[in-house]
Amino acid sequence: ITTLDVSNSGFEDEECRALCEVLKTNRTITALDVSNNEWEDGECQVFCEALKTNTTITTLDVSNSGFEDEECRALCEVLKTNRTITALDVSNNEWEDGECQVFCEALKTNTTITALDVGSNEFGPKGSRTLCEVLKTNTTITTLNISRNGFGADGSGWLCDGLKKNTTITTLNISNNEIGANGCREWCELL
């Protein structure tokens, strides 16, 4: 088995711990989807500890899993050291400015993620400014989904500034961000 989809499985503590034991020793699973599971702090900590030692998962989907606050911080600790995850979906976790800040700090040291989906969070203009700083220097992300984050025209300006200095992103989704006329001009100038 190379792909494991346990999304929307209603994981609780016991099931989470069983999965984590598998992740610590399994060397064939490369794609893992645990989306749509409402993880609690303790479960997330156990899961992230297992990810720290796993060296085969390249695609990870934790979208819509309630990875807020402490869960976000635990995942970010994984991203600081993990060198196998290349595709990461953290969309729809209701991240606001604080989580965005922590996540972007982790991205600054990660050199393996090439496809990133942070859509449907709540970054807003402040979060887009934080993400802008990562985009200026990141040389590995080629596919980026930042749709549905409500960054508006102000956030568009920041993101465009970051992308002007980025030479690796080839696929970008900015849909549903209410960028308005000024934001549209910023994006058109970038293109």
PDB file of C-alpha atoms in Angstrom:
ATOM      1  CA  ILE A   1       0.000   0.000   0.000  1.00  0.00           C
ATOM      2  CA  THR A   2       1.480   3.316  -1.076  1.00  0.00           C
ATOM      3  CA  THR A   3      -1.586   5.547  -0.707  1.00  0.00           C
ATOM      4  CA  LEU A   4      -3.691   5.589   2.446  1.00  0.00           C
ATOM      5  CA  ASP A   5      -6.906   7.600   2.671  1.00  0.00           C
ATOM      6  CA  VAL A   6      -8.440   7.700   6.136  1.00  0.00           C
ATOM      7  CA  SER A   7     -10.253  10.970   5.626  1.00  0.00           C
ATOM      8  CA  ASN A   8     -13.523  11.613   7.414  1.00  0.00           C
ATOM      9  CA  SER A   9     -12.964   8.588   9.650  1.00  0.00           C
ATOM     10  CA  GLY A  10     -13.934  10.076  12.989  1.00  0.00           C
ATOM     11  CA  PHE A  11     -10.580   9.287  14.559  1.00  0.00           C
ATOM     12  CA  GLU A  12     -10.382   9.434  18.290  1.00  0.00           C
ATOM     13  CA  ASP A  13      -7.440   8.822  20.582  1.00  0.00           C
ATOM     14  CA  GLU A  14      -7.180   5.038  20.212  1.00  0.00           C
ATOM     15  CA  GLU A  15      -7.487   5.041  16.407  1.00  0.00           C
ATOM     16  CA  CYS A  16      -5.029   7.900  16.117  1.00  0.00           C
ATOM     17  CA  ARG A  17      -2.443   6.107  18.234  1.00  0.00           C
ATOM     18  CA  ALA A  18      -2.830   2.920  16.164  1.00  0.00           C
ATOM     19  CA  LEU A  19      -2.286   4.839  12.925  1.00  0.00           C
ATOM     20  CA  CYS A  20       0.744   6.581  14.406  1.00  0.00           C
ATOM     21  CA  GLU A  21       2.354   3.283  15.365  1.00  0.00           C
ATOM     22  CA  VAL A  22       1.973   2.175  11.748  1.00  0.00           C
ATOM     23  CA  LEU A  23       3.487   5.437  10.472  1.00  0.00           C
ATOM     24  CA  LYS A  24       6.546   4.974  12.671  1.00  0.00           C
ATOM     25  CA  THR A  25       7.499   1.692  11.011  1.00  0.00           C
ATOM     26  CA  ASN A  26       5.765   1.550   7.623  1.00  0.00           C
ATOM     27  CA  ARG A  27       8.096   2.250   4.709  1.00  0.00           C
ATOM     28  CA  THR A  28       5.662   1.975   1.786  1.00  0.00           C
ATOM     29  CA  ILE A  29       3.016   4.650   2.375  1.00  0.00           C
ATOM     30  CA  THR A  30       3.958   7.747   0.378  1.00  0.00           C
ATOM     31  CA  ALA A  31       0.585   9.529   0.283  1.00  0.00           C
ATOM     32  CA  LEU A  32      -1.530  10.036   3.407  1.00  0.00           C
ATOM     33  CA  ASP A  33      -4.929  11.719   3.578  1.00  0.00           C
ATOM     34  CA  VAL A  34      -6.222  12.366   7.094  1.00  0.00           C
ATOM     35  CA  SER A  35      -8.461  15.258   6.081  1.00  0.00           C
ATOM     36  CA  ASN A  36     -11.871  15.940   7.575  1.00  0.00           C
ATOM     37  CA  ASN A  37     -10.991  14.475  10.952  1.00  0.00           C
ATOM     38  CA  GLU A  38     -11.386  16.772  13.939  1.00  0.00           C
ATOM     39  CA  TRP A  39      -8.101  16.173  15.763  1.00  0.00           C
ATOM     40  CA  GLU A  40      -7.762  17.091  19.413  1.00  0.00           C
ATOM     41  CA  ASP A  41      -4.513  18.535  20.823  1.00  0.00           C
ATOM     42  CA  GLY A  42      -3.271  15.208  22.201  1.00  0.00           C
ATOM     43  CA  GLU A  43      -4.070  13.268  19.042  1.00  0.00           C
ATOM     44  CA  CYS A  44      -2.356  15.845  16.890  1.00  0.00           C
ATOM     45  CA  GLN A  45       0.766  15.770  19.059  1.00  0.00           C
ATOM     46  CA  VAL A  46       1.006  11.977  18.711  1.00  0.00           C
ATOM     47  CA  PHE A  47       0.419  12.224  14.952  1.00  0.00           C
ATOM     48  CA  CYS A  48       3.076  14.883  14.487  1.00  0.00           C
ATOM     49  CA  GLU A  49       5.594  12.921  16.551  1.00  0.00           C
ATOM     50  CA  ALA A  50       5.042   9.969  14.212  1.00  0.00           C
ATOM     51  CA  LEU A  51       5.560  12.239  11.189  1.00  0.00           C
ATOM     52  CA  LYS A  52       8.886  13.408  12.592  1.00  0.00           C
ATOM     53  CA  THR A  53      10.315   9.907  12.250  1.00  0.00           C
ATOM     54  CA  ASN A  54       8.546   8.898   9.037  1.00  0.00           C
ATOM     55  CA  THR A  55      10.763   9.108   5.963  1.00  0.00           C
ATOM     56  CA  THR A  56       8.419   7.894   3.217  1.00  0.00           C
ATOM     57  CA  ILE A  57       5.363  10.176   3.183  1.00  0.00           C
ATOM     58  CA  THR A  58       5.706  12.676   0.357  1.00  0.00           C
ATOM     59  CA  THR A  59       2.066  13.802   0.081  1.00  0.00           C
ATOM     60  CA  LEU A  60       0.146  14.832   3.197  1.00  0.00           C
ATOM     61  CA  ASP A  61      -3.425  16.119   3.381  1.00  0.00           C
ATOM     62  CA  VAL A  62      -4.558  17.476   6.749  1.00  0.00           C
ATOM     63  CA  SER A  63      -7.181  19.807   5.311  1.00  0.00           C
ATOM     64  CA  ASN A  64     -10.324  20.571   7.290  1.00  0.00           C
ATOM     65  CA  SER A  65      -8.954  18.789  10.341  1.00  0.00           C
ATOM     66  CA  GLY A  66      -9.128  21.483  12.975  1.00  0.00           C
ATOM     67  CA  PHE A  67      -5.354  22.056  12.958  1.00  0.00           C
ATOM     68  CA  GLU A  68      -5.638  25.355  14.805  1.00  0.00           C
ATOM     69  CA  ASP A  69      -3.435  26.892  17.491  1.00  0.00           C
ATOM     70  CA  GLU A  70      -1.488  24.048  19.151  1.00  0.00           C
ATOM     71  CA  GLU A  71      -2.181  21.613  16.325  1.00  0.00           C
ATOM     72  CA  CYS A  72      -0.750  24.130  13.858  1.00  0.00           C
ATOM     73  CA  ARG A  73       2.337  24.581  16.027  1.00  0.00           C
ATOM     74  CA  ALA A  74       2.881  20.815  16.248  1.00  0.00           C
ATOM     75  CA  LEU A  75       2.641  20.453  12.465  1.00  0.00           C
ATOM     76  CA  CYS A  76       5.050  23.343  12.001  1.00  0.00           C
ATOM     77  CA  GLU A  77       7.634  21.596  14.162  1.00  0.00           C
ATOM     78  CA  VAL A  78       7.418  18.666  11.733  1.00  0.00           C
ATOM     79  CA  LEU A  79       7.890  20.963   8.736  1.00  0.00           C
ATOM     80  CA  LYS A  80      11.043  22.461  10.210  1.00  0.00           C
ATOM     81  CA  THR A  81      12.836  19.104  10.100  1.00  0.00           C
ATOM     82  CA  ASN A  82      10.944  16.857   7.662  1.00  0.00           C
ATOM     83  CA  ARG A  83      12.732  16.363   4.356  1.00  0.00           C
ATOM     84  CA  THR A  84      10.306  14.041   2.557  1.00  0.00           C
ATOM     85  CA  ILE A  85       6.953  15.852   2.386  1.00  0.00           C
ATOM     86  CA  THR A  86       6.762  17.579  -0.994  1.00  0.00           C
ATOM     87  CA  ALA A  87       2.998  18.162  -1.282  1.00  0.00           C
ATOM     88  CA  LEU A  88       1.069  19.584   1.658  1.00  0.00           C
ATOM     89  CA  ASP A  89      -2.617  20.485   1.940  1.00  0.00           C
ATOM     90  CA  VAL A  90      -3.506  22.466   5.058  1.00  0.00           C
ATOM     91  CA  SER A  91      -6.545  24.155   3.545  1.00  0.00           C
ATOM     92  CA  ASN A  92      -9.733  24.909   5.430  1.00  0.00           C
ATOM     93  CA  ASN A  93      -8.265  24.823   8.924  1.00  0.00           C
ATOM     94  CA  GLU A  94      -9.509  28.313   9.848  1.00  0.00           C
ATOM     95  CA  TRP A  95      -6.004  29.692  10.280  1.00  0.00           C
ATOM     96  CA  GLU A  96      -5.862  33.364  11.047  1.00  0.00           C
ATOM     97  CA  ASP A  97      -2.907  35.715  11.413  1.00  0.00           C
ATOM     98  CA  GLY A  98      -1.318  33.882  14.362  1.00  0.00           C
ATOM     99  CA  GLU A  99      -1.315  30.468  12.725  1.00  0.00           C
ATOM    100  CA  CYS A 100      -0.180  32.013   9.445  1.00  0.00           C
ATOM    101  CA  GLN A 101       2.804  33.571  11.231  1.00  0.00           C
ATOM    102  CA  VAL A 102       3.843  30.260  12.824  1.00  0.00           C
ATOM    103  CA  PHE A 103       3.331  28.356   9.573  1.00  0.00           C
ATOM    104  CA  CYS A 104       5.367  30.837   7.533  1.00  0.00           C
ATOM    105  CA  GLU A 105       8.225  30.639  10.020  1.00  0.00           C
ATOM    106  CA  ALA A 106       8.309  26.879   9.475  1.00  0.00           C
ATOM    107  CA  LEU A 107       8.200  27.340   5.689  1.00  0.00           C
ATOM    108  CA  LYS A 108      11.301  29.529   5.850  1.00  0.00           C
ATOM    109  CA  THR A 109      13.383  26.514   6.863  1.00  0.00           C
ATOM    110  CA  ASN A 110      11.592  23.863   4.802  1.00  0.00           C
ATOM    111  CA  THR A 111      13.313  23.057   1.519  1.00  0.00           C
ATOM    112  CA  THR A 112      11.213  20.177   0.222  1.00  0.00           C
ATOM    113  CA  ILE A 113       7.613  21.354  -0.192  1.00  0.00           C
ATOM    114  CA  THR A 114       6.885  21.975  -3.863  1.00  0.00           C
ATOM    115  CA  ALA A 115       3.062  21.979  -3.810  1.00  0.00           C
ATOM    116  CA  LEU A 116       1.267  23.908  -1.074  1.00  0.00           C
ATOM    117  CA  ASP A 117      -2.454  24.407  -0.514  1.00  0.00           C
ATOM    118  CA  VAL A 118      -3.356  26.962   2.157  1.00  0.00           C
ATOM    119  CA  GLY A 119      -6.716  27.849   0.608  1.00  0.00           C
ATOM    120  CA  SER A 120      -9.855  28.505   2.631  1.00  0.00           C
ATOM    121  CA  ASN A 121      -8.076  29.710   5.706  1.00  0.00           C
ATOM    122  CA  GLU A 122      -8.558  33.209   7.065  1.00  0.00           C
ATOM    123  CA  PHE A 123      -5.170  34.829   6.477  1.00  0.00           C
ATOM    124  CA  GLY A 124      -6.544  38.208   5.511  1.00  0.00           C
ATOM    125  CA  PRO A 125      -4.230  41.118   4.614  1.00  0.00           C
ATOM    126  CA  LYS A 126      -1.895  40.613   7.617  1.00  0.00           C
ATOM    127  CA  GLY A 127      -1.425  36.950   6.837  1.00  0.00           C
ATOM    128  CA  SER A 128      -0.724  37.694   3.197  1.00  0.00           C
ATOM    129  CA  ARG A 129       2.014  40.096   4.281  1.00  0.00           C
ATOM    130  CA  THR A 130       3.625  37.315   6.329  1.00  0.00           C
ATOM    131  CA  LEU A 131       3.332  34.879   3.433  1.00  0.00           C
ATOM    132  CA  CYS A 132       4.849  37.502   1.139  1.00  0.00           C
ATOM    133  CA  GLU A 133       8.104  37.374   3.097  1.00  0.00           C
ATOM    134  CA  VAL A 134       8.340  33.610   2.573  1.00  0.00           C
ATOM    135  CA  LEU A 135       7.590  33.887  -1.140  1.00  0.00           C
ATOM    136  CA  LYS A 136      10.437  36.367  -1.616  1.00  0.00           C
ATOM    137  CA  THR A 137      13.049  33.785  -0.668  1.00  0.00           C
ATOM    138  CA  ASN A 138      11.444  30.365  -1.180  1.00  0.00           C
ATOM    139  CA  THR A 139      12.989  28.413  -4.045  1.00  0.00           C
ATOM    140  CA  THR A 140      11.085  25.125  -3.844  1.00  0.00           C
ATOM    141  CA  ILE A 141       7.336  25.845  -4.020  1.00  0.00           C
ATOM    142  CA  THR A 142       6.134  25.571  -7.620  1.00  0.00           C
ATOM    143  CA  THR A 143       2.383  25.181  -7.021  1.00  0.00           C
ATOM    144  CA  LEU A 144       0.554  27.453  -4.583  1.00  0.00           C
ATOM    145  CA  ASN A 145      -3.144  27.635  -3.722  1.00  0.00           C
ATOM    146  CA  ILE A 146      -4.013  30.709  -1.660  1.00  0.00           C
ATOM    147  CA  SER A 147      -7.659  30.887  -2.723  1.00  0.00           C
ATOM    148  CA  ARG A 148     -10.470  31.902  -0.384  1.00  0.00           C
ATOM    149  CA  ASN A 149      -8.344  33.641   2.228  1.00  0.00           C
ATOM    150  CA  GLY A 150      -9.976  37.072   2.140  1.00  0.00           C
ATOM    151  CA  PHE A 151      -6.771  39.028   1.619  1.00  0.00           C
ATOM    152  CA  GLY A 152      -8.460  41.670  -0.558  1.00  0.00           C
ATOM    153  CA  ALA A 153      -6.670  44.474  -2.397  1.00  0.00           C
ATOM    154  CA  ASP A 154      -4.222  45.201   0.436  1.00  0.00           C
ATOM    155  CA  GLY A 155      -3.145  41.587   0.649  1.00  0.00           C
ATOM    156  CA  SER A 156      -2.847  41.440  -3.129  1.00  0.00           C
ATOM    157  CA  GLY A 157      -0.235  44.164  -3.016  1.00  0.00           C
ATOM    158  CA  TRP A 158       1.842  42.275  -0.471  1.00  0.00           C
ATOM    159  CA  LEU A 159       1.576  38.961  -2.283  1.00  0.00           C
ATOM    160  CA  CYS A 160       2.460  40.508  -5.631  1.00  0.00           C
ATOM    161  CA  ASP A 161       5.504  42.082  -4.029  1.00  0.00           C
ATOM    162  CA  GLY A 162       6.619  38.677  -2.763  1.00  0.00           C
ATOM    163  CA  LEU A 163       5.969  36.971  -6.074  1.00  0.00           C
ATOM    164  CA  LYS A 164       7.960  39.586  -8.028  1.00  0.00           C
ATOM    165  CA  LYS A 165      11.048  38.175  -6.364  1.00  0.00           C
ATOM    166  CA  ASN A 166       9.978  34.513  -6.652  1.00  0.00           C
ATOM    167  CA  THR A 167      11.168  32.596  -9.699  1.00  0.00           C
ATOM    168  CA  THR A 168       9.856  29.106  -8.932  1.00  0.00           C
ATOM    169  CA  ILE A 169       6.055  29.344  -8.655  1.00  0.00           C
ATOM    170  CA  THR A 170       4.512  28.232 -11.942  1.00  0.00           C
ATOM    171  CA  THR A 171       0.952  27.468 -10.828  1.00  0.00           C
ATOM    172  CA  LEU A 172      -1.000  29.898  -8.653  1.00  0.00           C
ATOM    173  CA  ASN A 173      -4.625  29.913  -7.473  1.00  0.00           C
ATOM    174  CA  ILE A 174      -5.771  33.264  -6.024  1.00  0.00           C
ATOM    175  CA  SER A 175      -9.498  32.841  -6.669  1.00  0.00           C
ATOM    176  CA  ASN A 176     -12.225  34.110  -4.335  1.00  0.00           C
ATOM    177  CA  ASN A 177     -10.180  36.693  -2.454  1.00  0.00           C
ATOM    178  CA  GLU A 178     -12.207  39.857  -3.203  1.00  0.00           C
ATOM    179  CA  ILE A 179      -9.190  41.637  -4.655  1.00  0.00           C
ATOM    180  CA  GLY A 180     -11.187  44.429  -6.287  1.00  0.00           C
ATOM    181  CA  ALA A 181      -9.963  46.736  -9.056  1.00  0.00           C
ATOM    182  CA  ASN A 182      -6.727  47.752  -7.304  1.00  0.00           C
ATOM    183  CA  GLY A 183      -5.839  44.172  -6.528  1.00  0.00           C
ATOM    184  CA  CYS A 184      -6.593  43.177 -10.090  1.00  0.00           C
ATOM    185  CA  ARG A 185      -4.208  45.868 -11.365  1.00  0.00           C
ATOM    186  CA  GLU A 186      -1.487  44.558  -9.018  1.00  0.00           C
ATOM    187  CA  TRP A 187      -1.895  41.021 -10.333  1.00  0.00           C
ATOM    188  CA  CYS A 188      -1.993  42.176 -13.968  1.00  0.00           C
ATOM    189  CA  GLU A 189       1.234  44.117 -13.477  1.00  0.00           C
ATOM    190  CA  LEU A 190       2.857  41.042 -11.962  1.00  0.00           C
ATOM    191  CA  LEU A 191       1.871  38.885 -14.921  1.00  0.00           C
TER     192      LEU A 191
END
